[in-house]
mmCIF file of C-alpha atoms in Angstrom:
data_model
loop_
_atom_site.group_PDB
_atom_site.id
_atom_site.type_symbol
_atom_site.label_atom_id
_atom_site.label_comp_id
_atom_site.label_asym_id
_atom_site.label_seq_id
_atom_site.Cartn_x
_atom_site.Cartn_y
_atom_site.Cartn_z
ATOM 1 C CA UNK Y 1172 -38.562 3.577 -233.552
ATOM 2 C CA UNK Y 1173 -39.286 1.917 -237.032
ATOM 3 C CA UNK Y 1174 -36.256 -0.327 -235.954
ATOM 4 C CA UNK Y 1175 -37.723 -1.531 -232.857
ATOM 5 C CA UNK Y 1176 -41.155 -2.554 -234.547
ATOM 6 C CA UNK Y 1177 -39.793 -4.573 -236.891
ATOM 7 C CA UNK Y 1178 -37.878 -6.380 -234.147
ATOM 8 C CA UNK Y 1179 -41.101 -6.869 -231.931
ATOM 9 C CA UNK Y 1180 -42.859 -7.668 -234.938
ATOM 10 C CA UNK Y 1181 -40.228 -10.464 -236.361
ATOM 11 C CA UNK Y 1182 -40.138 -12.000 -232.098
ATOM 12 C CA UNK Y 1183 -43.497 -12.466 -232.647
ATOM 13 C CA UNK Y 1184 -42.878 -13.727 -235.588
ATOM 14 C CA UNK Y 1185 -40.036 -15.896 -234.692
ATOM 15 C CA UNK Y 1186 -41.499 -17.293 -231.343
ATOM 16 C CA UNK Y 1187 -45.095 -17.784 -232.690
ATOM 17 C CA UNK Y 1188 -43.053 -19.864 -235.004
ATOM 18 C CA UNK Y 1189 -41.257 -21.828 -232.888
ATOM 19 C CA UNK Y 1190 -44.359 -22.600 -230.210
ATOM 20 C CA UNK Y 1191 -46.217 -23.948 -232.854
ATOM 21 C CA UNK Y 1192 -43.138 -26.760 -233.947
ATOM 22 C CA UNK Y 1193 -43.399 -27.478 -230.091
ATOM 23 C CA UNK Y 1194 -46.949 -28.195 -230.233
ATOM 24 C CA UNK Y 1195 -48.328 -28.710 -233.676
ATOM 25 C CA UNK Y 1196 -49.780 -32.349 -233.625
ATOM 26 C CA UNK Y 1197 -48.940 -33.056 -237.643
ATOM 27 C CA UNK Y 1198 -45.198 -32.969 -238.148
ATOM 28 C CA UNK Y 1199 -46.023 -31.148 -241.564
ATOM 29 C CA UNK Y 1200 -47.746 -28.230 -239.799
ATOM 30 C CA UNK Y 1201 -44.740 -28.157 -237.473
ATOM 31 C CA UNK Y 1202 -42.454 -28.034 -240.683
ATOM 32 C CA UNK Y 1203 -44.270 -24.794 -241.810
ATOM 33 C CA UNK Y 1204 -44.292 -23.361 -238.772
ATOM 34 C CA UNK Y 1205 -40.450 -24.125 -238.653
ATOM 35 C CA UNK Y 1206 -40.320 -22.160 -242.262
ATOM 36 C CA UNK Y 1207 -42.202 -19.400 -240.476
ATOM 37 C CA UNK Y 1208 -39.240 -19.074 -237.788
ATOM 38 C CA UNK Y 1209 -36.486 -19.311 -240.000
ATOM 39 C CA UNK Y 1210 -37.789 -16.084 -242.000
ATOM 40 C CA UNK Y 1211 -38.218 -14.084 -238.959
ATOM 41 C CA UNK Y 1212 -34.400 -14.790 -238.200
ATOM 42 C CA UNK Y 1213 -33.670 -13.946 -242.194
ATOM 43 C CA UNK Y 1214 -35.289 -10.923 -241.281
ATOM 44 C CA UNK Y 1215 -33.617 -10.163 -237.845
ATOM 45 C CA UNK Y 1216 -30.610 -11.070 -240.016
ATOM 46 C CA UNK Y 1217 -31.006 -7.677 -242.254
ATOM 47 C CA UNK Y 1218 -31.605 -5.819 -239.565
ATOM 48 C CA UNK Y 1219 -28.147 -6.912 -238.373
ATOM 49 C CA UNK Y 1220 -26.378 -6.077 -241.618
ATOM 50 C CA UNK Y 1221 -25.618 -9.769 -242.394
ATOM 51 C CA UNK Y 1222 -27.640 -9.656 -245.959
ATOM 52 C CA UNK Y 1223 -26.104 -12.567 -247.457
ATOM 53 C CA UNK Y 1224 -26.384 -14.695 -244.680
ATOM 54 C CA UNK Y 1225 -29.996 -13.666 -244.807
ATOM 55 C CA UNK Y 1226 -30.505 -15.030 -248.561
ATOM 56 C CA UNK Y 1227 -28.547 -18.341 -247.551
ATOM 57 C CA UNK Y 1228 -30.788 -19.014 -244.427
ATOM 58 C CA UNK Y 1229 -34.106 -18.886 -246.757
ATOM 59 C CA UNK Y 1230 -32.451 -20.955 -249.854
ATOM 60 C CA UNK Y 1231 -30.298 -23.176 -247.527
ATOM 61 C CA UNK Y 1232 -32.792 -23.807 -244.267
ATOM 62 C CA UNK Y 1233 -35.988 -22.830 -245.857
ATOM 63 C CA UNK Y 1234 -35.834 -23.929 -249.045
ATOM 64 C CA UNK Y 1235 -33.358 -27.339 -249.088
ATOM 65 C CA UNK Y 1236 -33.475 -28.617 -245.293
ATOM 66 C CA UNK Y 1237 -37.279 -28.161 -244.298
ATOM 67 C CA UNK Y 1238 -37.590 -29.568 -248.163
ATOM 68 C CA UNK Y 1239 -35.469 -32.829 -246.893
ATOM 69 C CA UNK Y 1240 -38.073 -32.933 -244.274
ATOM 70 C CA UNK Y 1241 -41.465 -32.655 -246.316
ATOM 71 C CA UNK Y 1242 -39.769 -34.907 -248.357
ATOM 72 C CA UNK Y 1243 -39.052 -37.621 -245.409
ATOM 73 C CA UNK Y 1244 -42.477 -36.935 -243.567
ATOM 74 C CA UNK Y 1245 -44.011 -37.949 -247.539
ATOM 75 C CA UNK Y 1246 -42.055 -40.784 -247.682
ATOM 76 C CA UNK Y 1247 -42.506 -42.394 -244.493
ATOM 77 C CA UNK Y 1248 -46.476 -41.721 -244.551
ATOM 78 C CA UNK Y 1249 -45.994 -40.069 -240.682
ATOM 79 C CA UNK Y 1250 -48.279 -37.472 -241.489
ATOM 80 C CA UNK Y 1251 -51.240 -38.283 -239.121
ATOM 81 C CA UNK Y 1252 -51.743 -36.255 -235.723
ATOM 82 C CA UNK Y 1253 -49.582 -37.364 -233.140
ATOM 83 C CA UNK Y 1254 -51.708 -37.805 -230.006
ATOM 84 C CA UNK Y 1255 -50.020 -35.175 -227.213
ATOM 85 C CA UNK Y 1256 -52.709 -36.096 -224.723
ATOM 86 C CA UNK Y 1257 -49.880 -39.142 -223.251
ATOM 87 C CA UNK Y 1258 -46.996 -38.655 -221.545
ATOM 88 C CA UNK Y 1259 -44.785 -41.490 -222.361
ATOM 89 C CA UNK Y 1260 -42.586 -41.522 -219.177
ATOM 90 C CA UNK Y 1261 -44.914 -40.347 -215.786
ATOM 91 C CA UNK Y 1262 -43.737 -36.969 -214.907
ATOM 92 C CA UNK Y 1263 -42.006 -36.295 -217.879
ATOM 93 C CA UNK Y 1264 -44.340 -33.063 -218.780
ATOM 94 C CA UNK Y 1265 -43.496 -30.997 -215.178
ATOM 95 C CA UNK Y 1266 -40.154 -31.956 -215.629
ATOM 96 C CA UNK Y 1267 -39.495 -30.328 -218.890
ATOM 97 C CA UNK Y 1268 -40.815 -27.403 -217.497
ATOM 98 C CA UNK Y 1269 -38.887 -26.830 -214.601
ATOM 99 C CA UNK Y 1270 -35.966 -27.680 -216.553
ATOM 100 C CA UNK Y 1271 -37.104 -25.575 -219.413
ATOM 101 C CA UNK Y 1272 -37.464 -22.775 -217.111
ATOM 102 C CA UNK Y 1273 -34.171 -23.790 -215.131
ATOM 103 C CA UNK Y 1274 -32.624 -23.165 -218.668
ATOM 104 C CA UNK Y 1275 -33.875 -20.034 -219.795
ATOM 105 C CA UNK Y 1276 -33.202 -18.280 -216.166
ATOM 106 C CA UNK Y 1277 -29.361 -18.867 -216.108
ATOM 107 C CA UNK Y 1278 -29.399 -18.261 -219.922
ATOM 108 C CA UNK Y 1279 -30.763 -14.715 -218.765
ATOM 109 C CA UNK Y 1280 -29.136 -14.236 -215.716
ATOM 110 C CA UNK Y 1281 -26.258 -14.970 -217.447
ATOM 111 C CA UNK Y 1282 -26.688 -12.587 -220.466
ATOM 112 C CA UNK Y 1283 -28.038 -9.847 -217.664
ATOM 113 C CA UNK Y 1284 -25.382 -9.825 -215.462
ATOM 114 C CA UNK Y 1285 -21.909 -10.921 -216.783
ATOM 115 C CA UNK Y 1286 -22.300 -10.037 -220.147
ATOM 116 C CA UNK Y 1287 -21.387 -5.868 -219.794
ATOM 117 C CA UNK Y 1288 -20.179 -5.455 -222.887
ATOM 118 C CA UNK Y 1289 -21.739 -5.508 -225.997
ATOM 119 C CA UNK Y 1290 -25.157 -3.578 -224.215
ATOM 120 C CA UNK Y 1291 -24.805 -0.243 -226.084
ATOM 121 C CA UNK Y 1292 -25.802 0.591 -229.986
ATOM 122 C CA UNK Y 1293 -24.725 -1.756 -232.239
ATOM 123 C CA UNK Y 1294 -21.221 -0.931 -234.102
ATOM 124 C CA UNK Y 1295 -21.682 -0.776 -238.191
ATOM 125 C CA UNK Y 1296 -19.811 -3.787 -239.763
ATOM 126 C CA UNK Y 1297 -17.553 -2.683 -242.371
ATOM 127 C CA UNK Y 1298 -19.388 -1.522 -245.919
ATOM 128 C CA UNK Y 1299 -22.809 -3.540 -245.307
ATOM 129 C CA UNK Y 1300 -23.300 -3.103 -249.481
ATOM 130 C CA UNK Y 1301 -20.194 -5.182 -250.160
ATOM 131 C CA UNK Y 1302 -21.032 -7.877 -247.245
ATOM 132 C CA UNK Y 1303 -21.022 -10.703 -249.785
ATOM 133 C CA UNK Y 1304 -17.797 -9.646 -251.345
ATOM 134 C CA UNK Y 1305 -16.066 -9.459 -247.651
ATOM 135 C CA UNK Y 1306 -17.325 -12.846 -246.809
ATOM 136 C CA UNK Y 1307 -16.074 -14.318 -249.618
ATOM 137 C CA UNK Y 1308 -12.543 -13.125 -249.614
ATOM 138 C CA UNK Y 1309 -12.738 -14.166 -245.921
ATOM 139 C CA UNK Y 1310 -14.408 -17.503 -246.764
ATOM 140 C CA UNK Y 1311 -11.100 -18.443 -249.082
ATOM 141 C CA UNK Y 1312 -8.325 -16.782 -247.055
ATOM 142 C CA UNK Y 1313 -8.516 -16.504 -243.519
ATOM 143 C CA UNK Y 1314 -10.632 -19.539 -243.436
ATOM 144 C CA UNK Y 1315 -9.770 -21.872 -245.909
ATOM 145 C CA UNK Y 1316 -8.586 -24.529 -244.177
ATOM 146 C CA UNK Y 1317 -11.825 -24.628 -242.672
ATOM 147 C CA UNK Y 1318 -13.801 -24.642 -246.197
ATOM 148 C CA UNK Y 1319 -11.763 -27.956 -246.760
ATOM 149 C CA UNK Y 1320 -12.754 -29.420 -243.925
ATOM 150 C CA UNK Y 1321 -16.361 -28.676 -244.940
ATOM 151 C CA UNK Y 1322 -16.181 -30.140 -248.258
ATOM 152 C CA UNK Y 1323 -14.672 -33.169 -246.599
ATOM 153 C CA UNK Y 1324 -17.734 -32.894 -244.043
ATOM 154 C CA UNK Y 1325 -20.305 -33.077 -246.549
ATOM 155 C CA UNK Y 1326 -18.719 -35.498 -248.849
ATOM 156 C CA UNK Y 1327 -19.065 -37.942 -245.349
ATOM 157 C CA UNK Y 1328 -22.447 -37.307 -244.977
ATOM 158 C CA UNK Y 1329 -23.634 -37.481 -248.833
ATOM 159 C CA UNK Y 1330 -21.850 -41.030 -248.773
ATOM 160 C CA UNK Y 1331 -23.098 -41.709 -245.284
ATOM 161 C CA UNK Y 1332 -26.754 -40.961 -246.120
ATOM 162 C CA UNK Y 1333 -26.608 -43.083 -249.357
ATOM 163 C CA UNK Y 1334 -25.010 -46.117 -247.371
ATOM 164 C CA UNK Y 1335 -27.531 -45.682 -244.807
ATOM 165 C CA UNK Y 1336 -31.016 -45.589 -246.882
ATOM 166 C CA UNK Y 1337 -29.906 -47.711 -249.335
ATOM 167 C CA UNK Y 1338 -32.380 -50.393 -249.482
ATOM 168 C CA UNK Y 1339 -30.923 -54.431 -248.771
ATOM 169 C CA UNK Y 1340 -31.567 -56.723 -251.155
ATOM 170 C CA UNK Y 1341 -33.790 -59.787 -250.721
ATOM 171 C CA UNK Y 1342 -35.818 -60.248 -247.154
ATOM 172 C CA UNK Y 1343 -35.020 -57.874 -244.023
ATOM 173 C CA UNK Y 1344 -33.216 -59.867 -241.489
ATOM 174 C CA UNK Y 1345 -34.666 -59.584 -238.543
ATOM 175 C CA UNK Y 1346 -33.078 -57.020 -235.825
ATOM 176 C CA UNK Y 1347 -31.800 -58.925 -232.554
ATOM 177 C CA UNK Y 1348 -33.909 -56.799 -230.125
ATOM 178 C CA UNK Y 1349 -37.424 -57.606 -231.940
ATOM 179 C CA UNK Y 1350 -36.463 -61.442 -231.766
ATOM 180 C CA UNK Y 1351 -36.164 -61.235 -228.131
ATOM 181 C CA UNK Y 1352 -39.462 -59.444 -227.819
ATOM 182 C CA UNK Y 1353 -42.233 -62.199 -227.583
ATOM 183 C CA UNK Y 1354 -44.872 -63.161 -229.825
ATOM 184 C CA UNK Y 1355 -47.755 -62.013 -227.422
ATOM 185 C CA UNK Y 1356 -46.408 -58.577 -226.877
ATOM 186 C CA UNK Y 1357 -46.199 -57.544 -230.097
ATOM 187 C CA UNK Y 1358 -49.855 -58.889 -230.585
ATOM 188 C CA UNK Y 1359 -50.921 -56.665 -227.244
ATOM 189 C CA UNK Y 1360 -48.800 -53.586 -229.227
ATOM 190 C CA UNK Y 1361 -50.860 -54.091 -232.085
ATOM 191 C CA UNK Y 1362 -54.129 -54.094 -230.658
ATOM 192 C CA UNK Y 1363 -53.082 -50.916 -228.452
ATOM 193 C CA UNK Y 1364 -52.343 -49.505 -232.109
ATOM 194 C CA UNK Y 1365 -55.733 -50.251 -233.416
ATOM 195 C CA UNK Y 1366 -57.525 -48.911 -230.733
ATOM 196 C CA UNK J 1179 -35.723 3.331 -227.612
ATOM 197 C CA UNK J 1180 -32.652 1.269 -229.778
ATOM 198 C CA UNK J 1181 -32.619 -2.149 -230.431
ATOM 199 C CA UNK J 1182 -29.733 -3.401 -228.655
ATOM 200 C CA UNK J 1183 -27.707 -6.821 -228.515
ATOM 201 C CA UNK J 1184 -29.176 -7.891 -225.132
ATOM 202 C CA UNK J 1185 -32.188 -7.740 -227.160
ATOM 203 C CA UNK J 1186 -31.130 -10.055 -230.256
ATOM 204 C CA UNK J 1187 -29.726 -12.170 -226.960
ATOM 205 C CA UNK J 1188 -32.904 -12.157 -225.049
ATOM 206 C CA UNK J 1189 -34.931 -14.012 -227.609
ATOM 207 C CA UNK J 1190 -31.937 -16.325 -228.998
ATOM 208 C CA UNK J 1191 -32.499 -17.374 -225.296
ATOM 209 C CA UNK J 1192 -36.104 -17.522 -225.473
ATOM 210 C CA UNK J 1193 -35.864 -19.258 -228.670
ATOM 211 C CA UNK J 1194 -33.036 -21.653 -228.067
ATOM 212 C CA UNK J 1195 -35.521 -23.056 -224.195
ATOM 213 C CA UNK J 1196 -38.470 -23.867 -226.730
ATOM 214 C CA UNK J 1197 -36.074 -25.889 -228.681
ATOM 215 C CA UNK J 1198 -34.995 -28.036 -225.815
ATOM 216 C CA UNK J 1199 -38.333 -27.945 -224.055
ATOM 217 C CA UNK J 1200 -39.249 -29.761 -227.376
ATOM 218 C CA UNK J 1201 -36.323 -31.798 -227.910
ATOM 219 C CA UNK J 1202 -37.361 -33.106 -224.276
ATOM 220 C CA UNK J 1203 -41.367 -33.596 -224.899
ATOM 221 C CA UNK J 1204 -41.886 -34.551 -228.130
ATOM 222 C CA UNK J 1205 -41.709 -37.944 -229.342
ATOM 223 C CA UNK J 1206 -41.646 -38.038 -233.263
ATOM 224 C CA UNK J 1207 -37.810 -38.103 -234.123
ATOM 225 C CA UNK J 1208 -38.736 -35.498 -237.444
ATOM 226 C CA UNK J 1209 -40.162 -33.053 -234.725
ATOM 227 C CA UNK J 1210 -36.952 -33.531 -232.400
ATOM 228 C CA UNK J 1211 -34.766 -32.989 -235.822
ATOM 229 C CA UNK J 1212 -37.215 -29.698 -236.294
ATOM 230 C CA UNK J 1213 -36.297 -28.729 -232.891
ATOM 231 C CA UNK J 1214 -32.589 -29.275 -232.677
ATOM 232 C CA UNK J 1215 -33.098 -26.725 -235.709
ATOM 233 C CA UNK J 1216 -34.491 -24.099 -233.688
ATOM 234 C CA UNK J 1217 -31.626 -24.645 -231.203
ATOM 235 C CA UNK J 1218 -28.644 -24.307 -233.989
ATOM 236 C CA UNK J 1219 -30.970 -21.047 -235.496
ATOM 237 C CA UNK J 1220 -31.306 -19.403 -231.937
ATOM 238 C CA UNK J 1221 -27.269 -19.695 -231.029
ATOM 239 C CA UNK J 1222 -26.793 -18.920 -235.234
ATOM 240 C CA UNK J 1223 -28.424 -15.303 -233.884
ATOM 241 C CA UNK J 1224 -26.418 -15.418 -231.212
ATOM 242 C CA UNK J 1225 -23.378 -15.211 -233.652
ATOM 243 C CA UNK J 1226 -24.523 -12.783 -235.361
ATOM 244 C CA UNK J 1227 -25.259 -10.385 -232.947
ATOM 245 C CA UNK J 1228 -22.286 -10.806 -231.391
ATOM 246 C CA UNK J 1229 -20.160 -10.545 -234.748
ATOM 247 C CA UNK J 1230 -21.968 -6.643 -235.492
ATOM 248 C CA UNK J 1231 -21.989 -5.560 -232.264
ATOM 249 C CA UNK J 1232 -18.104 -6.063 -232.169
ATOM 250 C CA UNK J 1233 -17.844 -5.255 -235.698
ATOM 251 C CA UNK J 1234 -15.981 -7.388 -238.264
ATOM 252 C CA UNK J 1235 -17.680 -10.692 -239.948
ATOM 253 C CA UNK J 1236 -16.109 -12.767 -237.820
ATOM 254 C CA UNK J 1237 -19.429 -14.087 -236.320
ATOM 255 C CA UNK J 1238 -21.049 -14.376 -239.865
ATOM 256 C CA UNK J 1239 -18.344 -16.876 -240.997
ATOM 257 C CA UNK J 1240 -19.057 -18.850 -237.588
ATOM 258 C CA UNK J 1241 -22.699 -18.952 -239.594
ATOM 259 C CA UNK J 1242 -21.632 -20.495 -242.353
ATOM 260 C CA UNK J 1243 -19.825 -23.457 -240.310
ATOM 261 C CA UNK J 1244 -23.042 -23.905 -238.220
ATOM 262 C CA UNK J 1245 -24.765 -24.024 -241.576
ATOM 263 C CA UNK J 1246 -23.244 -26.309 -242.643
ATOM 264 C CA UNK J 1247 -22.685 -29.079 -239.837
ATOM 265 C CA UNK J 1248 -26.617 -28.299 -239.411
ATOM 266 C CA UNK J 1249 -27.567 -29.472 -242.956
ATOM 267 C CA UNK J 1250 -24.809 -32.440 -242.652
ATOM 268 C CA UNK J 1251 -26.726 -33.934 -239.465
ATOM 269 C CA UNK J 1252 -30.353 -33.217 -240.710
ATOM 270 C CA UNK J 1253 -28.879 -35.410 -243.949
ATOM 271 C CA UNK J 1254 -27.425 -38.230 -241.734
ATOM 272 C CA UNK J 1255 -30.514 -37.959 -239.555
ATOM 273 C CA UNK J 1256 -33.239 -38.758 -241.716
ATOM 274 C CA UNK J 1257 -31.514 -41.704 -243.423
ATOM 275 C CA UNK J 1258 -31.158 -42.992 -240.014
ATOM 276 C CA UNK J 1259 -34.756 -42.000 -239.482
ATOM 277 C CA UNK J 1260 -35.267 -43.616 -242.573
ATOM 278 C CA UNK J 1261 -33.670 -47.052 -242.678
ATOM 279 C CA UNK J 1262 -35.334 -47.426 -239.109
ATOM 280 C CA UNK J 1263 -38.360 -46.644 -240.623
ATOM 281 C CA UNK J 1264 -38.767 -49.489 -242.537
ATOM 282 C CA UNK J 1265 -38.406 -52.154 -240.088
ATOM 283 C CA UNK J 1266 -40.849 -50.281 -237.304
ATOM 284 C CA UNK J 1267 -43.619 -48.684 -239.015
ATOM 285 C CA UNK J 1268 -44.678 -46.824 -236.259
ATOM 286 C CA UNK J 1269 -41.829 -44.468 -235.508
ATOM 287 C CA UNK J 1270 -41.174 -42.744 -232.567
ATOM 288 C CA UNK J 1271 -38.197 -41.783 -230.637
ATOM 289 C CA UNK J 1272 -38.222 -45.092 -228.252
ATOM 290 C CA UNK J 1273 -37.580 -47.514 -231.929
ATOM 291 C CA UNK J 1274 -34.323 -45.520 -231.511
ATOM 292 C CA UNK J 1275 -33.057 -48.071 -228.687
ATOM 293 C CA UNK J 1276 -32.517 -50.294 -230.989
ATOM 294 C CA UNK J 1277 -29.254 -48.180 -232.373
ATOM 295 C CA UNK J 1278 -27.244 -49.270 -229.111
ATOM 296 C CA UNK J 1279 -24.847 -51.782 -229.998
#
């Protein structure tokens, strides 16, 4: 019983989360709420005997990625409300729900009828006290091919981020696709954006 | 009453449809990153639901992979998100056209 509280408790938690990233209007608000997701799924986490992966989803997601976008949201000065009341592209708004809807029915009717197997209690993973120790001697035996690969991934994207932000010297040449926009649009954009 | 998998499954799915339903609505390209996070976090459950209801850690290491492709792309995202940033001042997700080749 205690067990199936704390699950209600953390999908409340989790979804309550994730609702309010869909429709906060400040992206920093919908940062915290994203922070307020990702510890409901540390905690679903325990419950499921994965306690290391638990600590790594609040250090790595919580505390370095939703960091990297604080960080970014500071930088760029995007802070202010976004206004939700338009709908960019006409119809866009009913559409996303019926396909919203149209995804989480064969999601579910998927789960609830093909899936027979794993329905019953949950099987104990081997030793949950030494779950670190396991993963590790995985990590760097069965898998360490992969862990290569990884390093190799993230050395890409370190380099690729630094290439990318790295600020040109001397004036910003102008991008093809703003030259061919004329003079008098831009001037109508810009009133639309002080209005 | 137990808590089963279909449980853990039933609100990866629930969680994983508000991540698209926002990836498809919402027009600031930090809030789309936020939600492609929510995606990667619901099917991350998935994993590990799957991995202790068969036993073994099999679908914890799958974790670790997803963690880290997911923290490679948010990295390559926002200096995108960044170096298109200072050209438009105003971003939102339709500056991104300008990417095609």
């Amino acid at each position: 019983m205690m067990e199936v509280t704390v699950f209600i408790i953390c999908s409340v938690i989790v979804l309550s989360g994730a609702l309010g990233v869909l429709i906060a209007r400040n992206p920093v608000h919908a940062a915290l709420f994203l922070v307020e997701t990702l510890f409901g799924i540390a905690v679903l986490f325990i419950m499921l005997d994965a306690t290391f992966l638990a600590a790594v989803q609040v250090v790595v997601y919580a505390g370095a990625i939703v960091i990297l976008f604080l960080f970014v949201i500071m930088l760029l000065g995007v802070d202010k409300a976004e206004d939700l009341g338009i709908e960019p592209i006409s119809g866009q708004r009913p559409l996303t729900i019926i396909i919203g809807t149209s995804i989480l029915g064969l999601v579910l009717t998927t789960l609830l009828i093909s899936v027979n197997g794993p329905t019953g209690t949950l099987a104990p993973t081997p030793e949950p006290t030494t779950n670190t120790k396991n993963l590790g001697e995985m990590l760097f035996t069965d898998h360490l091919f992969a862990v290569e690969l990884t390093a190799l991934l993230l050395t890409v994207a370190v380099v690729g981020a630094v290439s990318l932000a790295r600020r040109i010297k001397g004036p910003l040449q102008p991008l093809p696709i703003v030259e061919a926009v004329s003079d008098e649009e831009i001037e109508v954009q810009e009133t639309k954006d002080v209005e | 009453m137990e808590v089963t998998t279909t449980w853990y499954l039933v609100l990866a799915a629930a969680l994983f449809t508000t991540g698209t339903v926002g990836v498809l609505i919402r027009r600031n390209p930090l809030v789309l990153f936020m939600c492609v996070e929510l995606m990667l976090n619901a099917v991350t459950l998935t994993f590990v639901a799957f991995g202790s209801a068969l036993g073994g850690l099999s679908g914890q290491m799958a974790v670790f992979f997803a963690l880290v492709v997911a923290a490679a792309e948010v990295v390559i995202g926002l200096a995108i998100i960044v170096a298109i940033a200072r050209r438009h001042p105003t971003t939102a997700i339709d500056d991104f056209s300008t990417l095609r080749g």
